Every structure is written in C-alpha cells, then in structure tokens.
Coordinates of C-alpha atoms in Angstrom, one line a residue:
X144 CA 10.7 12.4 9.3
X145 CA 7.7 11.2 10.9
X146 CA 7.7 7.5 12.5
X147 CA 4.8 5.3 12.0
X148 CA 4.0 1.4 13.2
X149 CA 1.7 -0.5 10.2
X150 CA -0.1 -2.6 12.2
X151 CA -1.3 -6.2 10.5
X152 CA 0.0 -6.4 7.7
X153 CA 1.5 -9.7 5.2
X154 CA 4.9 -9.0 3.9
X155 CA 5.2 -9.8 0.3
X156 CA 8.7 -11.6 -0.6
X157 CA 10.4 -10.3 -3.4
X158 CA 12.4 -13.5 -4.6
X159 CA 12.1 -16.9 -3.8
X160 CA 14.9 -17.1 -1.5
X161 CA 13.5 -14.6 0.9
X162 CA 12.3 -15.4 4.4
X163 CA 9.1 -13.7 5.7
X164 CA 6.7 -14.0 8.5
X165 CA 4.2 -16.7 7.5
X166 CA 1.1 -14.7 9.6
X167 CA 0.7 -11.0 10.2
X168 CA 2.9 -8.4 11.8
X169 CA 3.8 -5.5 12.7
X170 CA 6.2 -2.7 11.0
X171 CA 7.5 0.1 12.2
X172 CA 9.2 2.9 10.3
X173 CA 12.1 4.8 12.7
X174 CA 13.9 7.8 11.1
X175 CA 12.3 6.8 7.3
X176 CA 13.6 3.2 7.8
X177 CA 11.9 0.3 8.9
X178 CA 13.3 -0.6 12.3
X179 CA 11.4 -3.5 13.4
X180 CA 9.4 -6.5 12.5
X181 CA 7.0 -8.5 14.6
X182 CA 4.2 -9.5 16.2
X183 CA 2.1 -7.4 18.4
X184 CA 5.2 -4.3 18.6
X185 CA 4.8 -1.7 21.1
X186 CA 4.0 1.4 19.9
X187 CA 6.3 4.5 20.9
X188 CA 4.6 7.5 22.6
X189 CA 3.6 9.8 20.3
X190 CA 3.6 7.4 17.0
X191 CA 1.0 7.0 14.3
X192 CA -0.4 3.6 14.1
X193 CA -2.3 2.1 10.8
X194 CA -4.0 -1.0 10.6
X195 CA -3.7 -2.5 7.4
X196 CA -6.3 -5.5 8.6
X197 CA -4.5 -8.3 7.6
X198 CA -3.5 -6.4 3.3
X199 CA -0.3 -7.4 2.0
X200 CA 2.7 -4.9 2.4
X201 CA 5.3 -4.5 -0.6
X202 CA 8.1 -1.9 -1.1
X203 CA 6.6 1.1 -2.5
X204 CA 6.5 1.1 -5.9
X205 CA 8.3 3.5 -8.3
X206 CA 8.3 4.6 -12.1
X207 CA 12.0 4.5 -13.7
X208 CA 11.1 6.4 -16.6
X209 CA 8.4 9.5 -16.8
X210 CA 7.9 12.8 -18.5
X211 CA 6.1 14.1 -16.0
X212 CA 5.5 17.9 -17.2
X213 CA 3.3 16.2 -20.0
X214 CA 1.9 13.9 -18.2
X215 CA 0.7 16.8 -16.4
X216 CA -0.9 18.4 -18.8
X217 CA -2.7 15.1 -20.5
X218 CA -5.9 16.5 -19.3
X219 CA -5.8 19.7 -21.0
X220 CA -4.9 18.2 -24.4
X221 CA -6.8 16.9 -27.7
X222 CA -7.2 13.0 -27.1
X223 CA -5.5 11.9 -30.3
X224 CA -5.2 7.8 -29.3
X225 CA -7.0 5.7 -31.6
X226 CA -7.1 7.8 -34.6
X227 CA -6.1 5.7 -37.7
X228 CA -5.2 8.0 -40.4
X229 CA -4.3 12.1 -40.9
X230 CA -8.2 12.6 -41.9
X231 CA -9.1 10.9 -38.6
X232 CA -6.8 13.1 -36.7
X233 CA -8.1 15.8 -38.7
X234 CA -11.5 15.7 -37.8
X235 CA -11.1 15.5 -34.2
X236 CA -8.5 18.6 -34.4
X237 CA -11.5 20.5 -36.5
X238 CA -13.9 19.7 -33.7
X239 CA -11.9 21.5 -31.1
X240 CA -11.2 24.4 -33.7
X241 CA -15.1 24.9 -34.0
X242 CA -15.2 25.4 -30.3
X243 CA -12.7 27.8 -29.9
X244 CA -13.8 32.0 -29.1
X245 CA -10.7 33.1 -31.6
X246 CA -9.0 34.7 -28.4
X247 CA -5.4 35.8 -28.9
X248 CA -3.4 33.0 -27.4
X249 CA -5.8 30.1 -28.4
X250 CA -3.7 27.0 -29.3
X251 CA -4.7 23.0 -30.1
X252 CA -2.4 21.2 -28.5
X253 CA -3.1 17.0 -29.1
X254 CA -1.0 14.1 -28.3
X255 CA -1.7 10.3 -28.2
X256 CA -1.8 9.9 -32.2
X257 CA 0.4 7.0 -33.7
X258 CA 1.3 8.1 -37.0
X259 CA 4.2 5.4 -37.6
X260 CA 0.8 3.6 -37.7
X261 CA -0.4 5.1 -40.5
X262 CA -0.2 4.8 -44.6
X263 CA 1.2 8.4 -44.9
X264 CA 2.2 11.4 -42.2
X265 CA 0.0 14.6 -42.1
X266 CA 0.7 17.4 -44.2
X267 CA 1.0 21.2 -42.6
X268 CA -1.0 22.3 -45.5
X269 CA -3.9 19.9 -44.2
X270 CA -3.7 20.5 -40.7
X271 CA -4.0 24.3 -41.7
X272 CA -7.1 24.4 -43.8
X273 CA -8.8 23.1 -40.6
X274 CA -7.3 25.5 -38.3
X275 CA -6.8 28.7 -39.8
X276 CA -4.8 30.8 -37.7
X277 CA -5.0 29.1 -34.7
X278 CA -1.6 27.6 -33.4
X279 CA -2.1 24.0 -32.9
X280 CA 0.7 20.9 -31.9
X281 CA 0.0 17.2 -32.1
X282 CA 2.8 15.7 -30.4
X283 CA 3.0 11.8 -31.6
X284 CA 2.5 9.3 -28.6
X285 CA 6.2 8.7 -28.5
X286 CA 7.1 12.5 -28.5
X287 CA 9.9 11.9 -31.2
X288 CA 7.9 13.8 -33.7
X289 CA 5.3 16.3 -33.8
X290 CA 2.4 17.8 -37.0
X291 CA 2.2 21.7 -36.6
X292 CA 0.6 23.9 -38.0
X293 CA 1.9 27.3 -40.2
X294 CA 0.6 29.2 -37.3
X295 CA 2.5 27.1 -34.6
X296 CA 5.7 26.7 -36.8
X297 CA 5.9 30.8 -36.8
X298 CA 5.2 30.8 -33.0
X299 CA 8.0 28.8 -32.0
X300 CA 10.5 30.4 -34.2
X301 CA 10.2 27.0 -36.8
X302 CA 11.3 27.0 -40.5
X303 CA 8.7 26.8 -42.4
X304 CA 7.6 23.2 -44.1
X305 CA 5.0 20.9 -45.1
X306 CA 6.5 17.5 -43.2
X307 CA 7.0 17.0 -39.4
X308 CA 9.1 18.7 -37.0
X309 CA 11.4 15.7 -36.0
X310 CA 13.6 14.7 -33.2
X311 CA 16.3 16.8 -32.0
X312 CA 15.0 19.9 -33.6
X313 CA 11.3 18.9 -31.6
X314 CA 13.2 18.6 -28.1
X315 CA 14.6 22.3 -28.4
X316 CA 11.1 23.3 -29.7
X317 CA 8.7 21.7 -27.2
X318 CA 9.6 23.6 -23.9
X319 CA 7.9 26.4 -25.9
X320 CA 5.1 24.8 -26.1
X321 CA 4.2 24.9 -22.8
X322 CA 5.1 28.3 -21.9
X323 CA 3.2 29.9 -25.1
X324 CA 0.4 28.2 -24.7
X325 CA -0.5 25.8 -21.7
X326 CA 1.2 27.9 -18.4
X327 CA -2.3 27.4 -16.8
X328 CA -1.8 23.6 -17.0
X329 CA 1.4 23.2 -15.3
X330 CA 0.8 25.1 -12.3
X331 CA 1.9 23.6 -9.1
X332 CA -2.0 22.9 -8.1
X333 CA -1.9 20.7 -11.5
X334 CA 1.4 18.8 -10.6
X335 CA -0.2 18.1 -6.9
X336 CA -3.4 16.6 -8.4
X337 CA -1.0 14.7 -10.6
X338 CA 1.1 13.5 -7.4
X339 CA -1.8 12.4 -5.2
X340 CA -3.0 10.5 -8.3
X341 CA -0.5 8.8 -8.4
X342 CA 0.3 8.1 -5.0
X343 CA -2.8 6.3 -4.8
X344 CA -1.4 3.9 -7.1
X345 CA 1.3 2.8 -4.6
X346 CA 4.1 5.3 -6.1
X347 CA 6.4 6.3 -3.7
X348 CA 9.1 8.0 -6.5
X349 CA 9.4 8.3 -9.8
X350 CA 12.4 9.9 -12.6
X351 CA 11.3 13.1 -13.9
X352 CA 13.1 13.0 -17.6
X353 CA 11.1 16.7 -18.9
X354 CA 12.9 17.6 -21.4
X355 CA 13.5 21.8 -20.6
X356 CA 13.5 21.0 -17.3
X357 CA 15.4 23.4 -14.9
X358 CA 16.4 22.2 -11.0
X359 CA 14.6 24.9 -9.6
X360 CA 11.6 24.4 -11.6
X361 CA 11.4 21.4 -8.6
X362 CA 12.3 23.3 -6.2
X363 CA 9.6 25.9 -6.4
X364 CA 6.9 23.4 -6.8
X365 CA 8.3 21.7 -4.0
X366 CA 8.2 24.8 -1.8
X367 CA 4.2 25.1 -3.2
X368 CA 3.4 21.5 -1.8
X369 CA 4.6 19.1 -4.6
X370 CA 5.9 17.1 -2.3
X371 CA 4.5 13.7 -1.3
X372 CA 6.7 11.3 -3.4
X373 CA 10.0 11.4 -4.2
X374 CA 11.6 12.5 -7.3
X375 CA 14.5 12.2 -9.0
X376 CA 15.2 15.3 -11.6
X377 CA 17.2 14.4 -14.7
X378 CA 19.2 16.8 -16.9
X379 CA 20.1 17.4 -20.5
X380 CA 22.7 17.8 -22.7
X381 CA 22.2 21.4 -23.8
X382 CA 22.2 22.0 -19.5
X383 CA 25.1 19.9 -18.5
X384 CA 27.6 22.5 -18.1
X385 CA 24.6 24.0 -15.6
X386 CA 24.3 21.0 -14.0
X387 CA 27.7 20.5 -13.3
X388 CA 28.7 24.1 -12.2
X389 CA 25.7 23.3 -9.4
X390 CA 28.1 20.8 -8.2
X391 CA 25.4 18.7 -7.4
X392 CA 26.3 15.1 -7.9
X393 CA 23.3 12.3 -8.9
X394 CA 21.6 11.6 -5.3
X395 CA 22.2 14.7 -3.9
X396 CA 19.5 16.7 -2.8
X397 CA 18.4 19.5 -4.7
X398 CA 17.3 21.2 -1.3
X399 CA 19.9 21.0 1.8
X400 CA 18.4 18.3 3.9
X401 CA 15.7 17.1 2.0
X402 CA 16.5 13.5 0.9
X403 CA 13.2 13.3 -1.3
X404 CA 14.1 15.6 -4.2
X405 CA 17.3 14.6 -5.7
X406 CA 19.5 15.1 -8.5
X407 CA 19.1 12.5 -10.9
X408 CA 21.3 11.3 -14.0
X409 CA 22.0 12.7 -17.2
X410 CA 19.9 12.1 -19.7
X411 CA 21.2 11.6 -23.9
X412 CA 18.6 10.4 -26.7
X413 CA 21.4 8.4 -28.0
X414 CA 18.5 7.2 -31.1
X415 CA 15.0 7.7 -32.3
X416 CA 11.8 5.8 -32.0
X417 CA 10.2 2.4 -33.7
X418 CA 7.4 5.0 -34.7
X419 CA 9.1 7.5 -36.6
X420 CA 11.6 5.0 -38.1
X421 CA 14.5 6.5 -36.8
X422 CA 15.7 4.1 -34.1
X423 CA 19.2 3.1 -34.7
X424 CA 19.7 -0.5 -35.7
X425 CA 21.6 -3.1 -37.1
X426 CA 19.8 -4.4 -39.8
X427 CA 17.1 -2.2 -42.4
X428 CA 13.9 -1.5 -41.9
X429 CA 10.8 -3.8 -43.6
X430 CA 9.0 -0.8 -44.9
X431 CA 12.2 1.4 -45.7
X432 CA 15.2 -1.3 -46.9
X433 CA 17.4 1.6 -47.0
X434 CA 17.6 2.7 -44.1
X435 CA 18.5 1.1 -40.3
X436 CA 17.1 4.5 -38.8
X437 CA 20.7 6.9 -37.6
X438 CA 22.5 7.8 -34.3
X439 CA 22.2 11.3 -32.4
X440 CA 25.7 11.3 -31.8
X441 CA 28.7 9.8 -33.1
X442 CA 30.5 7.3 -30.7
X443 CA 32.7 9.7 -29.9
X444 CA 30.3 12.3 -29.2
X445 CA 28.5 9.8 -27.0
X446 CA 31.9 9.0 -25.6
X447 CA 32.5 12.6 -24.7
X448 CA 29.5 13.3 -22.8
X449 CA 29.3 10.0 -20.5
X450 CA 33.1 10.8 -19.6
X451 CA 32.2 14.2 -19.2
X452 CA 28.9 13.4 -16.6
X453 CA 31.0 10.7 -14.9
X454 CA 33.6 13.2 -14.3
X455 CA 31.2 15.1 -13.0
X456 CA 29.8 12.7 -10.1
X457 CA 26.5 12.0 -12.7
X458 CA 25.3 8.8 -14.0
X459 CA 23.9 8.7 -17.4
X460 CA 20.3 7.7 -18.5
X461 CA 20.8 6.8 -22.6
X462 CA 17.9 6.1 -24.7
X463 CA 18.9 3.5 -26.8
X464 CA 15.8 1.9 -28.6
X465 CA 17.6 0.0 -31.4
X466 CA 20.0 -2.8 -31.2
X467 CA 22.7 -0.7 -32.8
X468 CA 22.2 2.2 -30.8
X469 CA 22.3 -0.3 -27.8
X470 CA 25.5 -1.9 -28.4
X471 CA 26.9 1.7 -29.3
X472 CA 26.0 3.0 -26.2
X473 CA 27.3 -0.5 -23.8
X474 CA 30.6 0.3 -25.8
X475 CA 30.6 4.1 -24.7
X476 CA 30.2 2.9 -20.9
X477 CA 33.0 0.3 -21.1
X478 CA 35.3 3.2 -22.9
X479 CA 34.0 5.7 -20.0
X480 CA 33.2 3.5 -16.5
X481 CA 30.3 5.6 -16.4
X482 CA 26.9 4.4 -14.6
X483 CA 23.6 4.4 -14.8
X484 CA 21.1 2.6 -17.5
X485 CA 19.8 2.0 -20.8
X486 CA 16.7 3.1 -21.3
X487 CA 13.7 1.4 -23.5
X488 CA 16.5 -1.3 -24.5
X489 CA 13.2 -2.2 -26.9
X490 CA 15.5 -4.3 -29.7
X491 CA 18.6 -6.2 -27.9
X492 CA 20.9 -8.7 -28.8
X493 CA 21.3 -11.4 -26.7
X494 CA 25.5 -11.5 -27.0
X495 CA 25.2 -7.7 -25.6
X496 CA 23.3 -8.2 -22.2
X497 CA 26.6 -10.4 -21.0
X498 CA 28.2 -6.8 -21.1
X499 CA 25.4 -4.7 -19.8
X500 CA 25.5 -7.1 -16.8
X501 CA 29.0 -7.0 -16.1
X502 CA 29.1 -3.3 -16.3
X503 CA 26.3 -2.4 -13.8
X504 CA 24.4 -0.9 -16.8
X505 CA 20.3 -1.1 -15.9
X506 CA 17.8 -1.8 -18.3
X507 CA 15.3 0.2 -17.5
X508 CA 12.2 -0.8 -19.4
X509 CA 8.7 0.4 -20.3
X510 CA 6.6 -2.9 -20.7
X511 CA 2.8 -1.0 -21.3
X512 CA 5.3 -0.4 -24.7
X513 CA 4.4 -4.1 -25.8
X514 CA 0.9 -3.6 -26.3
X515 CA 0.9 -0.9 -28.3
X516 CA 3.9 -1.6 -30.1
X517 CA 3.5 -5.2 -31.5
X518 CA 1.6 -4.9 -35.1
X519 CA 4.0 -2.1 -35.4
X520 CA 6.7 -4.3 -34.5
X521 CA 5.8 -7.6 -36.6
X522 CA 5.5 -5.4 -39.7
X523 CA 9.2 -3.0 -39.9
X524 CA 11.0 -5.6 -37.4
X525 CA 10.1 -9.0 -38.9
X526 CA 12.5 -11.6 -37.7
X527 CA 13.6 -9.6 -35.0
X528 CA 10.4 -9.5 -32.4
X529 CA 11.9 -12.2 -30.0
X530 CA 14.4 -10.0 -29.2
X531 CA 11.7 -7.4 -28.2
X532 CA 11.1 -6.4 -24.6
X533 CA 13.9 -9.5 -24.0
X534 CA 13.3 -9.1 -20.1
X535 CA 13.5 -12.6 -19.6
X536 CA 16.9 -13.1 -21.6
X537 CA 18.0 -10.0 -19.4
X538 CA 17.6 -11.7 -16.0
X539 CA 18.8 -14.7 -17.0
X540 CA 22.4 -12.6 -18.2
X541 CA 22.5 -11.3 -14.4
X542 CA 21.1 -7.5 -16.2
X543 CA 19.2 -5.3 -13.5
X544 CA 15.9 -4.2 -14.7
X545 CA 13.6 -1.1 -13.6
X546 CA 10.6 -0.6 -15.3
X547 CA 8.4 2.7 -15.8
X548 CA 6.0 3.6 -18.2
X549 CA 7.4 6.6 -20.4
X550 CA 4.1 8.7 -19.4
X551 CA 2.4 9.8 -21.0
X552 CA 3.6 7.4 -24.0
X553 CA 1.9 5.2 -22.0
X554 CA -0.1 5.6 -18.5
X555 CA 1.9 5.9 -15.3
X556 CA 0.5 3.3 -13.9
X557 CA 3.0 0.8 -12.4
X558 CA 0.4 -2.2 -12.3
X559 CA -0.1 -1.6 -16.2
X560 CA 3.6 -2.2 -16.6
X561 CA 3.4 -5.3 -13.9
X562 CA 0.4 -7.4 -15.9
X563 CA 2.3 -6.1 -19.4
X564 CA 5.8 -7.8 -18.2
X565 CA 3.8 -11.0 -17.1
X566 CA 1.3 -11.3 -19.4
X567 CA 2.4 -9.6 -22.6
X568 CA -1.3 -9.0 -24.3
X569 CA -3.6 -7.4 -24.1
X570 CA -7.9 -7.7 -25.7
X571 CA -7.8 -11.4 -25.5
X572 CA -4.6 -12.0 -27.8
X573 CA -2.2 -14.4 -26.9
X574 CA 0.8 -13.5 -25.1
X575 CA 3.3 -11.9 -27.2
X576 CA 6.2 -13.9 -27.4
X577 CA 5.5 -15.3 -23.7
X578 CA 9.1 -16.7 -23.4
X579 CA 10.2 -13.4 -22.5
X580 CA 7.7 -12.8 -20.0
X581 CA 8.4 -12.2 -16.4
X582 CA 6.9 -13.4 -13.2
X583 CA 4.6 -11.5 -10.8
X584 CA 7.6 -11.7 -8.6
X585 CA 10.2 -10.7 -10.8
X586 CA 8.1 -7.6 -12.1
X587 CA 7.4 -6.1 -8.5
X588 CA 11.2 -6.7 -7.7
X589 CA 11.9 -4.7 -10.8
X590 CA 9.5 -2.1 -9.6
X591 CA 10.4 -1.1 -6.2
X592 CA 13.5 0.7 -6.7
X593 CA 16.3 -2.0 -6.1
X594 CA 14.7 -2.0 -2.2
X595 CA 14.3 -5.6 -0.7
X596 CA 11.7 -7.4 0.8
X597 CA 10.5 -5.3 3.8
X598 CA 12.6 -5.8 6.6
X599 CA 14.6 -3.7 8.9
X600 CA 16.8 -1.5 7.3
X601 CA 15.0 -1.2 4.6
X602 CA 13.4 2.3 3.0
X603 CA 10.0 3.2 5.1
X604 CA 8.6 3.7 1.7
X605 CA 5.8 1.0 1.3
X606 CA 2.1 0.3 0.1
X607 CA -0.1 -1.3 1.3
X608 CA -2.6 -3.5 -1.0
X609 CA -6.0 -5.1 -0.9
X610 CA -4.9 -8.4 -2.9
X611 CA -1.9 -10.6 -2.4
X612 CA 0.1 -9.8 -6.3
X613 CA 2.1 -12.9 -6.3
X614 CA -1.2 -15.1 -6.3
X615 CA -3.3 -12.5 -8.7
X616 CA -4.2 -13.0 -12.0
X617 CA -2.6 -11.0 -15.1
X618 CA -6.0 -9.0 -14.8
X619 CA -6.2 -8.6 -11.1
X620 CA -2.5 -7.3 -11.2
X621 CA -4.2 -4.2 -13.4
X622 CA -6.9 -3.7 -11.6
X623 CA -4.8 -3.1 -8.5
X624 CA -4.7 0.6 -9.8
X625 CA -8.2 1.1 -9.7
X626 CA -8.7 1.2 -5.7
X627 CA -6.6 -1.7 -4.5
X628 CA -3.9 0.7 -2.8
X629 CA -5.2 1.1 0.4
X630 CA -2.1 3.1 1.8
X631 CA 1.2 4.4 0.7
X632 CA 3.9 6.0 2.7
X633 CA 7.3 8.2 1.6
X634 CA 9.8 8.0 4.6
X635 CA 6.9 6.8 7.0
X636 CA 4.6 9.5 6.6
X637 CA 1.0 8.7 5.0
X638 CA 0.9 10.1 1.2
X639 CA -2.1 7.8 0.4
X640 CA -4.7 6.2 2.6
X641 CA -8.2 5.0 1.3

C-alpha cells in the first residue's frame, strides 16, 4: 500500500466526546493506517505529501446498501422518474420506440417510474401497442416489480400475462436483462466511470447487493482497473451453496492479498416493498384492508438459511421493510446467533429495537427513502409514519446504524442521505416528522463505516472537504457532492483529488 502525509488539514470529531486538535495538522497514512497525528510531521523519504490548505478531514465515507450493476447502467436507460400515470409512462416509452432502427436486439429498458404512486398499474396489452415487437422493461424505482412487454416476457423465458412481473419471480428474471440486452453498458470501462464518480463524492467503499451477481464477476473487473474503492460483494440465496463451497468467509478477500475486494454477507429479501404493497406488516394496508402485504419465507425458512450462512462464517444482510417482517427476522437472529443487519428497517416498532441492539443486529438504512416515500407513506401507512425512518428511536435503543442509498432507488450520493437523515424534507416542506431526525454528527458517524474519528490506528481511508459538515446547513450538507470533495483516499493512496 502506498503511504502518504495530508498535510493541513481539521479533523472532524465524530461524537461529542471525542478529542481533536483544535488547529491544523498533519496526518500520515503508514501501511493503509493512519500512524501519526501532528503538527508540522516529518515527511518519510520517498512519501507523497497533500496539502489540504487548512479543509476539514473526516473518515471516508461509505454506502451500506447499493445495487451497483444498475446503478451502472442508469445512463443507458429510459428516465422514467416523475411520470404520474401508465399513459405518462407510455408516452415517454413511445418516444424512444420512434427512435429506434428496428435492429435485431433492440430493447427499451426504463426505470425510475413509481407506480405504487399511481391510480392503477400498466397493462402488457398497453405497453405493447406502443412498442410492437420491440422488447422493452420498466423496472419500478424500487426494483420489486417490473411492466414488460409481450416481446420481453417471451425473451426471458416469462409466462405470458397482462399484470406485472413481481418479486421473487423479477429477481430470477432480471440478470437476463442485462445480458440480452445491455452487455455494452456494463463493461468494465462503464463500472470505472461509475467508480471515479463516485469517489469524487468522498466514497471510499460501498456493498455491492446485484442481485445475479457471481464473485468473479468482481474479480475480473478488478483485474481491468475497477479498483479505486473498496467493495464488499454480497451473495444470494439461490448461490449460497457456491458461496459456501468457496470457503470464503464475510471479510475475506476475494483475491489473495488484496484487502479491498471482500466477501460480503448474505443477502435474503425476507419482504416486499411500500410500493408494490407487499411489505410484510403487522397491521392492513389503508388502500387494501385485506391484506398486511406476505413474507418470502416462512420463519423457519428464514431460520434455516441464517443458521446455514452463520455456519458458514457469513453474516446475513435481510431486507425487512415492514414491521412484521422486522420482528420476524430479530426473532430468526436470536434463534440462530447469526450477524450482520436489517436492511431498510423502513416501519419499526419501538419495543423491537431493544432486541436489535442487544443482538449486534445493524440497521442499515436508506434516508434519500424519506423524500420520496412520504405521500406514499401518509396515504397506505396512516397512523404508523412516526415509526418511519425511526433513526432517532434507534440510537437512543443503543442500535448501530449505516446508511446507503439503495442506488439507483435513490442516488448514491452519501451527502443526499446525510441532509435526508438531518433534515427530513425536501422542496421547502417541513421536516417530516423531525423528531426522528438525526444530527450532522450522528449521520457522518453512521456513514463512515463504524471507523472513528481520525486518529492513529485508524483506516487511511479519508476525504477531505471544502466545508466544515458539523457547522453546514441541511442544504450545504447536499451540495457537498457537487465539488466540495477535494480529495479521497483508499488505504492512503489518492482515488480522488480536485
């Protein structure tokens, strides 16, 4: 690993309790570790020094939660965010058909739609007569659903219908998807634009959750230069066995010696989404009184795989967006002593964070997810939306918290998240629910990876930034994405530097 000495920088304390240098310094990075903190530090023959010019220095900054393969290919797809109803959706998806040459392997492949937001879902029959023959896939902005088309349902091997294709019968489909019709978009040249993107926003690592992902899909991008932050590759259920027989345990690296690409945990959608109504909870829905959305599993199906993974050396990752489906899965950790997190946690009830805490469980949440979720939330959860995005309720219960964004359901962008967990609105609204809210503090401490305020012994995986975030407003807090990284480093070496 390459040393490096940050010269002038002001270290950022990450709780209130923690003791930092009231002027500038000096940091040095030894071995991927800072080794030393001080003023005016010698540098060691040989050693790259930056001057940071007096910029504050946090922790590099990671994302707990991405889909990174889709994030990926963003750019390539139909912008579908905003549209209001199937004929809105319709008429951008009939633009993009009049553009198309008729080529043999032509598809339309959209995301970003909400249609849990609309009156009534799309139709096949509909999305058809404006695309003919031409495959095409709108994947809804939460991914738990998507609206094909006749021609796409036959590509991927689909039975034929007139409604969506749904949850766990979408995740077997969707790695398709990609290799039928968007290989050019996911070439390692796309995932290193992608990378350098978002190092510049101070990213350091992030947890790849792709669904179809295989380990060596990593390791050959790696080997092609995908490799400036660090990642952390999750697996499935349907590739557990795979896993396992790899022997690799979570942490391990997926290449001998080369602490930067690492196994990560298992990975079980334990529920569904707000969106499509399916998230598992304990009381009905507004809009559907019948219904409190259904598990993926049964408990002891859940049971079985966490023992199985923790067997295994992996911890688990379980999408749990509905109270139910939370308490269900807290009850299949205590049964198991398996690690590892909750993910989304959106719906929570207070008397079940005591037990996430005391297990070790993290909640690892996605707080862009308030903005776009809270209409949605006021209308099928009413009653229930102070126990939304409860981050404050979890840190008071002793719960560890990591947040990410759930790209491309919402941006990866870790400042989005910040400003979102502190301010809670968005467009001039009032806060949503502000109780909840975190501070600046607590949501950079709950954004770094567990690491500490910089000191030695700590990872040499920092940024560096042109605005002091425990003083910024909600709005500077966002704009720190849009140029106030100035550098970021993985390990000590320079990823980022503007």
């Amino acid at each position: 690993m390459p040393d490096l000495l940050l010269r002038n920088v002001r270290i950022v304390p990450l709780s209130p309790r923690a003791a930092v240098p009231t002027g500038v310094v000096d940091v040095l990075v030894t071995d991927g570790l800072v080794s030393a903190v001080g003023e005016s530090l010698s540098r060691p023959a040989g050693v790259e020094a930056y001057d940071a010019g007096g910029r504050w220095l946090v922790p590099g900054l990671w994302d707990a939660h991405t889909h990174l393969g889709q994030w990926t290919l963003r750019a390539s797809r139909l912008d579908l965010h905003g549209t209001r109803s199937p004929a809105e959706a319709l008429a951008r998806v009939a633009a993009a058909a009049s553009t198309l040459d008729g080529e043999p392997g032509e598809a339309i492949v959209g995301m970003g739609h909400s249609a849990g937001t609309w009156d009534r879902w799309g139709t096949v029959s509909e999305l058809d007569s404006v695309t003919g023959s031409t495959p095409a896939i709108l994947v809804n902005h939460d991914f738990h659903h998507a609206w094909l088309n006749t021609a796409a349902l036959d590509a991927l091997d689909l039975p034929r219908r007139e409604d969506m294709v749904q949850e766990t019968e979408w995740y077997q489909a969707y790695p398709r998807v990609a290799e039928l019709f968007e290989s050019n978009g996911s070439t390692p040249a796309a995932y290193r634009r992608m990378l350098t993107r978002t190092a510049a926003l101070g990213v350091v690592g992030m947890t790849d959750f792709e669904v179809g992902l295989r380990l060596d899909d990593w390791r050959s991008r790696w080997a092609a230069g995908c490799d400036l932050v660090r990642i952390r590759v999750a697996t499935y259920a349907d590739q557990l066995d795979e896993a396992i027989a790899s022997g690799l345990h979570t942490g391990d690296p997926l290449i001998a010696g080369e602490d930067r690409l690492t196994m990560g945990p298992l990975k079980i959608i334990s529920d569904g989404s707000l969106g499509t109504r399916t998230a598992w909870c304990c009381d009905p829905y507004a809009d559907d009184p019948d219904s409190c959305g259904a598990p993926n599993q049964s408990p002891d199906e859940l049971k079985g795989l966490l023992g199985k993974a923790h067997a295994a050396g992996l911890e688990v990752a379980t999408h749990a967006i509905g109270d139910r489906a939370v308490s269900e899965a807290l009850a299949a950790y205590a049964a198991t002593g398996a690690r590892g997190s909750i993910e989304h946690a959106q719906l929570v009830r207070r008397e079940d964070l005591p037990l996430m805490a005391r297990l070790g469980i993290t909640a690892s949440v996605q707080p862009a997810h308030i903005l776009d979720d809270r209409e949605m939330t006021e209308d099928v959860w009413p009653g229930r939306e102070e126990r939304c995005f409860a981050t404050r309720w979890m840190l008071e219960e002793g719960v560890r918290l990591a947040l990410g964004s759930d790209a491309p359901v919402a941006p990866l962008d870790p400042w989005l998240a910040i400003a979102a967990a502190v301010g809670r609105s968005r467009d001039g609204k009032e806060p949503w629910h502000p109780e909840q809210a975190l501070t600046a503090q607590e949501a950079l401490a709950a954004s770094v990876d567990g690491q500490p305020t910089v000191a030695p012994g700590s990872r040499g995986d920092l940024a560096v930034l042109e605005v002091d975030p425990l003083r910024a407003s909600v709005e500077e807090l966002a704009a720190i994405a849009h140029g106030g990284v100035t550098a970021t480093v993985v390990g000590g070496r320079i990823v980022h530097r503007r």
